[in-house]
Amino acid sequence: MQNIWSWDNCFNALLMAERYPELAYNQLKIFNLYQDESGAYPDFINDKYVSYNCVKPPIHAWAYQKMIAINAQFGEESFLAEMYDSFSQNTNFWLKYRSHDGLPYYTHGNDSGWDNASIFHEGFPITAPDLTAYLIRQMDILAEFADKLRKHDEATEWRQQADELYERFLPTFFDGKQLRAFHTFTGEKVTSSSSAILFLPIVLVYRMETEMKEQLISELLTRFECKYGIATEEPTSPLFTGDGYWLGPVWAPETYIFVDALEAAGYSEEALRVAKKFCDATLIGGLAENFNAHTGEGNDDLAFSWTSSVFLLLNNMCMKGD
């Protein structure tokens, strides 16, 4: 793979944060250097050109917060200030240029990172709960960063925006049974999807009432957990395919995000179990781009960098857990 992609870079940076901080920092900084004036990061960069055809989900502040926890050097003001400014611009891109009625939306499956997920099968644009959840989480983190940088007015503004967006979150996306995506301009719910992307809002469990948190986590594990990890499409879905890219296979990034959220929600045993299942898949499928959720067989690119990074991160977690 000759490209560096914006969100792959976050997981590679996480792995290198402890022992190779300069390289880890540059994984993120390269996208700062090519950030569009709108605040959008490129989709990918290589030695020939930079592509802005799509974007990627706004997880960068979350990744950097975790990098600080791994290596305090990243929290030093000179480093934090640069990243804070870049993440702020990127957040404002979604809020100003990619929102309708105050809610961010995807214009392509690639924008989400879940390229062919079933929430996109009825057309675009799509307003999805994971994107709004990511933005709320990012604004909460930006508020923390702003306070550390003594930009207290900006911190207050980020918190206010996050609070306002969260107030709309459940009334907008929860249909009484589960979270749903919807068509941006018509408001019509996407009811044909059984994608695990709809459960990514567990990244907001720190804001959720206990009942909602427990429901989301219980359904995620009951409906999507397989022998080798969290399937990206519910196995009972007619769209589920063992090698269907984001229509079933287990992927490194979604596994890491779910494991991190489960751990943060106090579900340490479940988090460790999912992490071990992913590591078991690598014994069968190597460090492939993604894995068959039932057999562990590797799919697509059979040697992938973020799979390698996530494997090492989760394997370290498993060894400590044992």
mmCIF file of C-alpha atoms in Angstrom:
data_model
loop_
_atom_site.group_PDB
_atom_site.id
_atom_site.type_symbol
_atom_site.label_atom_id
_atom_site.label_comp_id
_atom_site.label_asym_id
_atom_site.label_seq_id
_atom_site.Cartn_x
_atom_site.Cartn_y
_atom_site.Cartn_z
ATOM 1 C CA MET A 1 0.000 0.000 0.000
ATOM 2 C CA GLN A 2 1.768 3.113 -1.229
ATOM 3 C CA ASN A 3 -0.534 5.615 0.494
ATOM 4 C CA ILE A 4 -0.754 6.990 3.995
ATOM 5 C CA TRP A 5 -4.458 7.267 4.782
ATOM 6 C CA SER A 6 -6.191 9.514 7.238
ATOM 7 C CA TRP A 7 -7.417 7.384 9.814
ATOM 8 C CA ASP A 8 -4.963 4.518 9.312
ATOM 9 C CA ASN A 9 -2.311 6.985 10.466
ATOM 10 C CA CYS A 10 -3.971 7.315 13.885
ATOM 11 C CA PHE A 11 -3.640 3.632 14.742
ATOM 12 C CA ASN A 12 -0.067 3.449 13.508
ATOM 13 C CA ALA A 13 0.750 6.530 15.587
ATOM 14 C CA LEU A 14 -0.758 4.906 18.685
ATOM 15 C CA LEU A 15 1.559 1.942 18.389
ATOM 16 C CA MET A 16 4.674 4.075 17.907
ATOM 17 C CA ALA A 17 3.802 6.655 20.569
ATOM 18 C CA GLU A 18 5.796 5.053 23.370
ATOM 19 C CA ARG A 19 9.078 4.135 21.703
ATOM 20 C CA TYR A 20 9.125 6.225 18.524
ATOM 21 C CA PRO A 21 7.440 9.507 19.478
ATOM 22 C CA GLU A 22 8.867 11.567 16.592
ATOM 23 C CA LEU A 23 7.639 9.092 14.018
ATOM 24 C CA ALA A 24 4.278 8.840 15.789
ATOM 25 C CA TYR A 25 3.867 12.617 15.834
ATOM 26 C CA ASN A 26 4.736 12.877 12.154
ATOM 27 C CA GLN A 27 2.050 10.329 11.305
ATOM 28 C CA LEU A 28 -0.450 13.013 12.283
ATOM 29 C CA LYS A 29 1.560 16.091 11.330
ATOM 30 C CA ILE A 30 1.772 15.131 7.658
ATOM 31 C CA PHE A 31 -2.004 15.590 7.410
ATOM 32 C CA ASN A 32 -1.767 18.924 9.212
ATOM 33 C CA LEU A 33 0.655 20.080 6.529
ATOM 34 C CA TYR A 34 -1.788 19.208 3.748
ATOM 35 C CA GLN A 35 -4.971 20.218 5.566
ATOM 36 C CA ASP A 36 -7.339 22.084 3.262
ATOM 37 C CA GLU A 37 -8.280 25.664 4.105
ATOM 38 C CA SER A 38 -11.783 24.346 4.854
ATOM 39 C CA GLY A 39 -10.285 22.211 7.624
ATOM 40 C CA ALA A 40 -10.688 18.900 5.777
ATOM 41 C CA TYR A 41 -7.838 16.428 5.922
ATOM 42 C CA PRO A 42 -6.826 14.682 2.704
ATOM 43 C CA ASP A 43 -8.165 11.192 2.213
ATOM 44 C CA PHE A 44 -4.657 9.959 1.485
ATOM 45 C CA ILE A 45 -1.173 11.129 0.568
ATOM 46 C CA ASN A 46 1.574 9.428 -1.416
ATOM 47 C CA ASP A 47 4.803 10.513 -3.098
ATOM 48 C CA LYS A 48 2.921 11.599 -6.252
ATOM 49 C CA TYR A 49 -0.202 13.420 -5.131
ATOM 50 C CA VAL A 50 -2.701 14.256 -2.418
ATOM 51 C CA SER A 51 -6.352 13.186 -2.696
ATOM 52 C CA TYR A 52 -9.271 15.162 -1.257
ATOM 53 C CA ASN A 53 -11.970 13.114 -3.014
ATOM 54 C CA CYS A 54 -13.171 11.729 0.314
ATOM 55 C CA VAL A 55 -12.441 12.385 3.965
ATOM 56 C CA LYS A 56 -12.265 10.089 6.977
ATOM 57 C CA PRO A 57 -14.054 10.009 10.347
ATOM 58 C CA PRO A 58 -12.962 12.591 12.931
ATOM 59 C CA ILE A 59 -11.170 10.364 15.415
ATOM 60 C CA HIS A 60 -7.886 12.253 15.444
ATOM 61 C CA ALA A 61 -8.276 14.079 18.772
ATOM 62 C CA TRP A 62 -9.301 10.784 20.415
ATOM 63 C CA ALA A 63 -6.140 9.154 19.058
ATOM 64 C CA TYR A 64 -3.971 12.021 20.244
ATOM 65 C CA GLN A 65 -5.528 11.944 23.707
ATOM 66 C CA LYS A 66 -4.547 8.276 23.913
ATOM 67 C CA MET A 67 -1.052 9.116 22.674
ATOM 68 C CA ILE A 68 -0.678 11.576 25.566
ATOM 69 C CA ALA A 69 -1.715 8.835 27.990
ATOM 70 C CA ILE A 70 0.976 6.580 26.510
ATOM 71 C CA ASN A 71 3.711 9.223 26.373
ATOM 72 C CA ALA A 72 3.414 12.494 28.302
ATOM 73 C CA GLN A 73 5.710 14.191 25.774
ATOM 74 C CA PHE A 74 2.736 14.656 23.452
ATOM 75 C CA GLY A 75 1.014 16.730 26.116
ATOM 76 C CA GLU A 76 3.758 19.358 26.150
ATOM 77 C CA GLU A 77 2.426 22.727 25.059
ATOM 78 C CA SER A 78 4.466 23.034 21.873
ATOM 79 C CA PHE A 79 3.123 19.718 20.583
ATOM 80 C CA LEU A 80 -0.394 20.022 21.952
ATOM 81 C CA ALA A 81 -0.937 23.545 20.588
ATOM 82 C CA GLU A 82 -0.167 22.500 17.023
ATOM 83 C CA MET A 83 -2.462 19.501 17.159
ATOM 84 C CA TYR A 84 -5.222 21.427 18.922
ATOM 85 C CA ASP A 85 -5.303 24.019 16.148
ATOM 86 C CA SER A 86 -5.442 21.348 13.446
ATOM 87 C CA PHE A 87 -8.127 19.268 15.166
ATOM 88 C CA SER A 88 -10.178 22.416 15.750
ATOM 89 C CA GLN A 89 -10.067 23.285 12.054
ATOM 90 C CA ASN A 90 -11.052 19.738 11.131
ATOM 91 C CA THR A 91 -13.976 19.742 13.557
ATOM 92 C CA ASN A 92 -15.180 23.029 12.123
ATOM 93 C CA PHE A 93 -15.020 21.538 8.627
ATOM 94 C CA TRP A 94 -17.715 19.061 9.643
ATOM 95 C CA LEU A 95 -19.753 21.627 11.520
ATOM 96 C CA LYS A 96 -19.606 24.369 8.872
ATOM 97 C CA TYR A 97 -19.219 22.640 5.526
ATOM 98 C CA ARG A 98 -20.590 19.143 5.982
ATOM 99 C CA SER A 99 -23.712 19.632 8.091
ATOM 100 C CA HIS A 100 -27.409 19.923 7.352
ATOM 101 C CA ASP A 101 -29.782 21.235 9.982
ATOM 102 C CA GLY A 102 -26.877 21.240 12.405
ATOM 103 C CA LEU A 103 -26.020 17.553 11.938
ATOM 104 C CA PRO A 104 -22.943 16.250 10.090
ATOM 105 C CA TYR A 105 -23.378 13.849 7.183
ATOM 106 C CA TYR A 106 -21.479 11.518 4.873
ATOM 107 C CA THR A 107 -21.473 12.000 1.099
ATOM 108 C CA HIS A 108 -19.734 8.682 0.433
ATOM 109 C CA GLY A 109 -19.141 5.445 2.291
ATOM 110 C CA ASN A 110 -15.406 6.102 2.184
ATOM 111 C CA ASP A 111 -15.948 9.203 4.343
ATOM 112 C CA SER A 112 -16.884 6.920 7.215
ATOM 113 C CA GLY A 113 -14.009 4.494 6.742
ATOM 114 C CA TRP A 114 -16.654 1.759 6.439
ATOM 115 C CA ASP A 115 -16.670 1.999 2.653
ATOM 116 C CA ASN A 116 -19.504 -0.371 1.676
ATOM 117 C CA ALA A 117 -21.362 -0.625 4.996
ATOM 118 C CA SER A 118 -25.055 -1.407 4.619
ATOM 119 C CA ILE A 119 -26.197 2.009 5.888
ATOM 120 C CA PHE A 120 -25.042 3.372 2.524
ATOM 121 C CA HIS A 121 -26.848 0.926 0.247
ATOM 122 C CA GLU A 122 -29.890 3.140 -0.258
ATOM 123 C CA GLY A 123 -27.894 6.137 -1.477
ATOM 124 C CA PHE A 124 -26.323 9.356 -0.244
ATOM 125 C CA PRO A 125 -25.963 11.623 1.604
ATOM 126 C CA ILE A 126 -26.448 9.851 4.937
ATOM 127 C CA THR A 127 -26.664 11.326 8.422
ATOM 128 C CA ALA A 128 -25.308 8.622 10.705
ATOM 129 C CA PRO A 129 -25.110 8.345 14.499
ATOM 130 C CA ASP A 130 -21.450 7.331 14.527
ATOM 131 C CA LEU A 131 -20.376 10.592 12.864
ATOM 132 C CA THR A 132 -22.310 12.758 15.292
ATOM 133 C CA ALA A 133 -20.933 10.693 18.186
ATOM 134 C CA TYR A 134 -17.370 11.099 16.938
ATOM 135 C CA LEU A 135 -17.826 14.871 16.704
ATOM 136 C CA ILE A 136 -19.267 15.150 20.196
ATOM 137 C CA ARG A 137 -16.367 13.101 21.527
ATOM 138 C CA GLN A 138 -13.871 15.215 19.592
ATOM 139 C CA MET A 139 -15.346 18.466 20.915
ATOM 140 C CA ASP A 140 -15.243 17.149 24.487
ATOM 141 C CA ILE A 141 -11.563 16.339 24.018
ATOM 142 C CA LEU A 142 -10.868 19.710 22.389
ATOM 143 C CA ALA A 143 -12.380 21.362 25.461
ATOM 144 C CA GLU A 144 -9.886 19.473 27.633
ATOM 145 C CA PHE A 145 -7.003 20.449 25.346
ATOM 146 C CA ALA A 146 -8.113 24.095 25.320
ATOM 147 C CA ASP A 147 -8.121 24.212 29.105
ATOM 148 C CA LYS A 148 -4.599 22.756 29.197
ATOM 149 C CA LEU A 149 -3.538 25.489 26.767
ATOM 150 C CA ARG A 150 -5.257 28.125 28.940
ATOM 151 C CA LYS A 151 -7.772 28.901 26.202
ATOM 152 C CA HIS A 152 -10.659 28.755 28.627
ATOM 153 C CA ASP A 153 -13.149 30.688 26.480
ATOM 154 C CA GLU A 154 -12.596 28.214 23.649
ATOM 155 C CA ALA A 155 -12.974 25.332 26.087
ATOM 156 C CA THR A 156 -16.338 26.717 27.190
ATOM 157 C CA GLU A 157 -17.429 27.071 23.561
ATOM 158 C CA TRP A 158 -16.447 23.490 22.691
ATOM 159 C CA ARG A 159 -18.329 22.145 25.706
ATOM 160 C CA GLN A 160 -21.410 24.171 24.835
ATOM 161 C CA GLN A 161 -21.395 22.906 21.249
ATOM 162 C CA ALA A 162 -20.886 19.328 22.416
ATOM 163 C CA ASP A 163 -23.724 19.631 24.934
ATOM 164 C CA GLU A 164 -26.087 21.067 22.336
ATOM 165 C CA LEU A 165 -25.291 18.337 19.824
ATOM 166 C CA TYR A 166 -25.669 15.623 22.449
ATOM 167 C CA GLU A 167 -29.073 16.983 23.475
ATOM 168 C CA ARG A 168 -30.199 16.242 19.906
ATOM 169 C CA PHE A 169 -28.440 12.895 19.626
ATOM 170 C CA LEU A 170 -30.909 10.373 21.044
ATOM 171 C CA PRO A 171 -34.080 12.216 19.913
ATOM 172 C CA THR A 172 -32.644 12.278 16.404
ATOM 173 C CA PHE A 173 -31.183 8.797 16.013
ATOM 174 C CA PHE A 174 -32.910 6.501 18.521
ATOM 175 C CA ASP A 175 -36.179 5.085 17.189
ATOM 176 C CA GLY A 176 -37.223 3.503 20.483
ATOM 177 C CA LYS A 177 -35.471 0.233 19.691
ATOM 178 C CA GLN A 178 -32.065 1.106 18.265
ATOM 179 C CA LEU A 179 -29.985 3.845 16.695
ATOM 180 C CA ARG A 180 -30.659 4.482 13.003
ATOM 181 C CA ALA A 181 -29.025 6.433 10.186
ATOM 182 C CA PHE A 182 -31.251 8.483 7.901
ATOM 183 C CA HIS A 183 -31.255 10.150 4.510
ATOM 184 C CA THR A 184 -29.944 13.642 5.091
ATOM 185 C CA PHE A 185 -32.418 15.742 3.132
ATOM 186 C CA THR A 186 -35.583 13.660 3.456
ATOM 187 C CA GLY A 187 -35.155 12.431 7.016
ATOM 188 C CA GLU A 188 -36.211 8.935 5.943
ATOM 189 C CA LYS A 189 -34.713 6.292 8.236
ATOM 190 C CA VAL A 190 -32.427 3.606 6.833
ATOM 191 C CA THR A 191 -34.153 0.486 8.152
ATOM 192 C CA SER A 192 -32.533 -2.146 5.930
ATOM 193 C CA SER A 193 -29.127 -1.955 7.623
ATOM 194 C CA SER A 194 -27.781 -4.300 10.283
ATOM 195 C CA SER A 195 -24.316 -2.746 10.419
ATOM 196 C CA ALA A 196 -22.180 -2.554 13.536
ATOM 197 C CA ILE A 197 -21.386 1.041 12.564
ATOM 198 C CA LEU A 198 -24.688 1.905 14.248
ATOM 199 C CA PHE A 199 -23.164 0.812 17.573
ATOM 200 C CA LEU A 200 -20.043 2.946 17.368
ATOM 201 C CA PRO A 201 -21.780 5.619 19.499
ATOM 202 C CA ILE A 202 -20.659 3.553 22.496
ATOM 203 C CA VAL A 203 -17.733 5.976 22.314
ATOM 204 C CA LEU A 204 -20.169 8.301 24.120
ATOM 205 C CA VAL A 205 -21.035 5.965 26.998
ATOM 206 C CA TYR A 206 -19.470 8.463 29.420
ATOM 207 C CA ARG A 207 -22.391 10.784 28.558
ATOM 208 C CA MET A 208 -25.150 8.170 28.377
ATOM 209 C CA GLU A 209 -27.634 7.067 30.998
ATOM 210 C CA THR A 210 -26.888 3.599 32.347
ATOM 211 C CA GLU A 211 -29.876 1.990 30.628
ATOM 212 C CA MET A 212 -28.887 3.216 27.163
ATOM 213 C CA LYS A 213 -25.238 2.314 27.697
ATOM 214 C CA GLU A 214 -26.111 -1.206 28.784
ATOM 215 C CA GLN A 215 -28.539 -1.674 25.904
ATOM 216 C CA LEU A 216 -26.004 -0.623 23.274
ATOM 217 C CA ILE A 217 -23.241 -2.817 24.673
ATOM 218 C CA SER A 218 -25.497 -5.812 25.227
ATOM 219 C CA GLU A 219 -26.860 -5.674 21.679
ATOM 220 C CA LEU A 220 -23.415 -5.160 20.174
ATOM 221 C CA LEU A 221 -22.025 -8.258 21.881
ATOM 222 C CA THR A 222 -25.154 -10.384 21.441
ATOM 223 C CA ARG A 223 -25.731 -9.584 17.781
ATOM 224 C CA PHE A 224 -22.240 -9.026 16.386
ATOM 225 C CA GLU A 225 -19.678 -10.928 18.447
ATOM 226 C CA CYS A 226 -18.367 -13.972 16.590
ATOM 227 C CA LYS A 227 -15.593 -16.506 17.072
ATOM 228 C CA TYR A 228 -12.954 -14.075 15.838
ATOM 229 C CA GLY A 229 -14.339 -10.753 17.003
ATOM 230 C CA ILE A 230 -16.946 -8.112 16.232
ATOM 231 C CA ALA A 231 -18.465 -8.637 12.783
ATOM 232 C CA THR A 232 -19.118 -5.457 10.837
ATOM 233 C CA GLU A 233 -22.514 -6.710 9.630
ATOM 234 C CA GLU A 234 -24.847 -8.787 11.783
ATOM 235 C CA PRO A 235 -24.252 -12.474 10.899
ATOM 236 C CA THR A 236 -27.984 -13.102 10.487
ATOM 237 C CA SER A 237 -28.275 -10.303 7.926
ATOM 238 C CA PRO A 238 -28.871 -11.327 4.289
ATOM 239 C CA LEU A 239 -26.062 -8.898 3.413
ATOM 240 C CA PHE A 240 -23.495 -10.639 5.614
ATOM 241 C CA THR A 241 -20.537 -12.031 3.670
ATOM 242 C CA GLY A 242 -17.398 -13.604 5.105
ATOM 243 C CA ASP A 243 -15.195 -11.660 2.709
ATOM 244 C CA GLY A 244 -17.574 -8.748 2.124
ATOM 245 C CA TYR A 245 -15.207 -5.949 3.162
ATOM 246 C CA TRP A 246 -17.359 -3.970 5.667
ATOM 247 C CA LEU A 247 -20.325 -6.351 5.253
ATOM 248 C CA GLY A 248 -19.216 -8.885 7.828
ATOM 249 C CA PRO A 249 -15.447 -9.193 8.258
ATOM 250 C CA VAL A 250 -13.606 -8.172 11.407
ATOM 251 C CA TRP A 251 -11.381 -5.112 11.005
ATOM 252 C CA ALA A 252 -8.550 -3.790 13.158
ATOM 253 C CA PRO A 253 -9.784 -0.172 13.614
ATOM 254 C CA GLU A 254 -13.345 -0.977 14.594
ATOM 255 C CA THR A 255 -12.062 -3.680 16.940
ATOM 256 C CA TYR A 256 -9.724 -1.255 18.682
ATOM 257 C CA ILE A 257 -12.376 1.453 18.981
ATOM 258 C CA PHE A 258 -14.913 -1.003 20.400
ATOM 259 C CA VAL A 259 -12.373 -2.515 22.807
ATOM 260 C CA ASP A 260 -11.355 0.941 24.019
ATOM 261 C CA ALA A 261 -14.996 1.965 24.514
ATOM 262 C CA LEU A 262 -15.849 -1.259 26.352
ATOM 263 C CA GLU A 263 -12.882 -0.781 28.646
ATOM 264 C CA ALA A 264 -13.876 2.831 29.326
ATOM 265 C CA ALA A 265 -17.451 1.744 30.085
ATOM 266 C CA GLY A 266 -16.248 -0.688 32.746
ATOM 267 C CA TYR A 267 -16.667 -3.814 30.626
ATOM 268 C CA SER A 268 -13.046 -4.910 31.030
ATOM 269 C CA GLU A 269 -13.738 -8.636 30.778
ATOM 270 C CA GLU A 270 -15.676 -8.203 27.535
ATOM 271 C CA ALA A 271 -13.021 -5.874 26.136
ATOM 272 C CA LEU A 272 -10.284 -8.409 26.840
ATOM 273 C CA ARG A 273 -12.345 -11.203 25.279
ATOM 274 C CA VAL A 274 -12.858 -9.272 22.045
ATOM 275 C CA ALA A 275 -9.169 -8.317 21.964
ATOM 276 C CA LYS A 276 -8.129 -11.962 22.342
ATOM 277 C CA LYS A 277 -10.454 -13.025 19.546
ATOM 278 C CA PHE A 278 -8.863 -10.518 17.196
ATOM 279 C CA CYS A 279 -5.388 -11.738 18.137
ATOM 280 C CA ASP A 280 -6.540 -15.314 17.507
ATOM 281 C CA ALA A 281 -7.659 -14.292 14.016
ATOM 282 C CA THR A 282 -4.137 -13.137 13.177
ATOM 283 C CA LEU A 283 -2.840 -16.653 13.929
ATOM 284 C CA ILE A 284 -4.971 -17.872 11.026
ATOM 285 C CA GLY A 285 -5.220 -14.948 8.635
ATOM 286 C CA GLY A 286 -1.914 -13.250 9.338
ATOM 287 C CA LEU A 287 -1.939 -9.452 9.422
ATOM 288 C CA ALA A 288 -4.495 -9.103 6.664
ATOM 289 C CA GLU A 289 -6.669 -6.112 5.883
ATOM 290 C CA ASN A 290 -9.671 -7.853 7.476
ATOM 291 C CA PHE A 291 -10.756 -11.300 8.657
ATOM 292 C CA ASN A 292 -13.637 -13.700 8.202
ATOM 293 C CA ALA A 293 -15.536 -13.358 11.494
ATOM 294 C CA HIS A 294 -16.287 -17.106 11.651
ATOM 295 C CA THR A 295 -13.094 -18.691 10.338
ATOM 296 C CA GLY A 296 -10.354 -16.113 10.911
ATOM 297 C CA GLU A 297 -9.299 -16.327 7.270
ATOM 298 C CA GLY A 298 -7.538 -13.196 6.010
ATOM 299 C CA ASN A 299 -9.162 -11.143 3.248
ATOM 300 C CA ASP A 300 -8.014 -8.600 0.663
ATOM 301 C CA ASP A 301 -4.560 -7.095 1.289
ATOM 302 C CA LEU A 302 -2.750 -9.816 3.257
ATOM 303 C CA ALA A 303 -0.142 -7.535 4.879
ATOM 304 C CA PHE A 304 -1.630 -4.337 6.278
ATOM 305 C CA SER A 305 0.053 -1.772 8.529
ATOM 306 C CA TRP A 306 -2.817 -0.778 10.813
ATOM 307 C CA THR A 307 -3.677 -4.430 11.344
ATOM 308 C CA SER A 308 -0.088 -4.914 12.497
ATOM 309 C CA SER A 309 -0.298 -1.909 14.810
ATOM 310 C CA VAL A 310 -3.622 -2.874 16.335
ATOM 311 C CA PHE A 311 -2.472 -6.484 16.783
ATOM 312 C CA LEU A 312 0.564 -5.347 18.776
ATOM 313 C CA LEU A 313 -1.523 -2.941 20.871
ATOM 314 C CA LEU A 314 -4.163 -5.545 21.648
ATOM 315 C CA ASN A 315 -1.650 -8.335 22.173
ATOM 316 C CA ASN A 316 0.073 -6.186 24.793
ATOM 317 C CA MET A 317 -3.316 -5.664 26.418
ATOM 318 C CA CYS A 318 -3.992 -9.411 26.400
ATOM 319 C CA MET A 319 -0.623 -10.235 27.954
ATOM 320 C CA LYS A 320 -1.190 -7.705 30.727
ATOM 321 C CA GLY A 321 -4.728 -9.040 31.203
ATOM 322 C CA ASP A 322 -3.433 -12.568 31.655
#
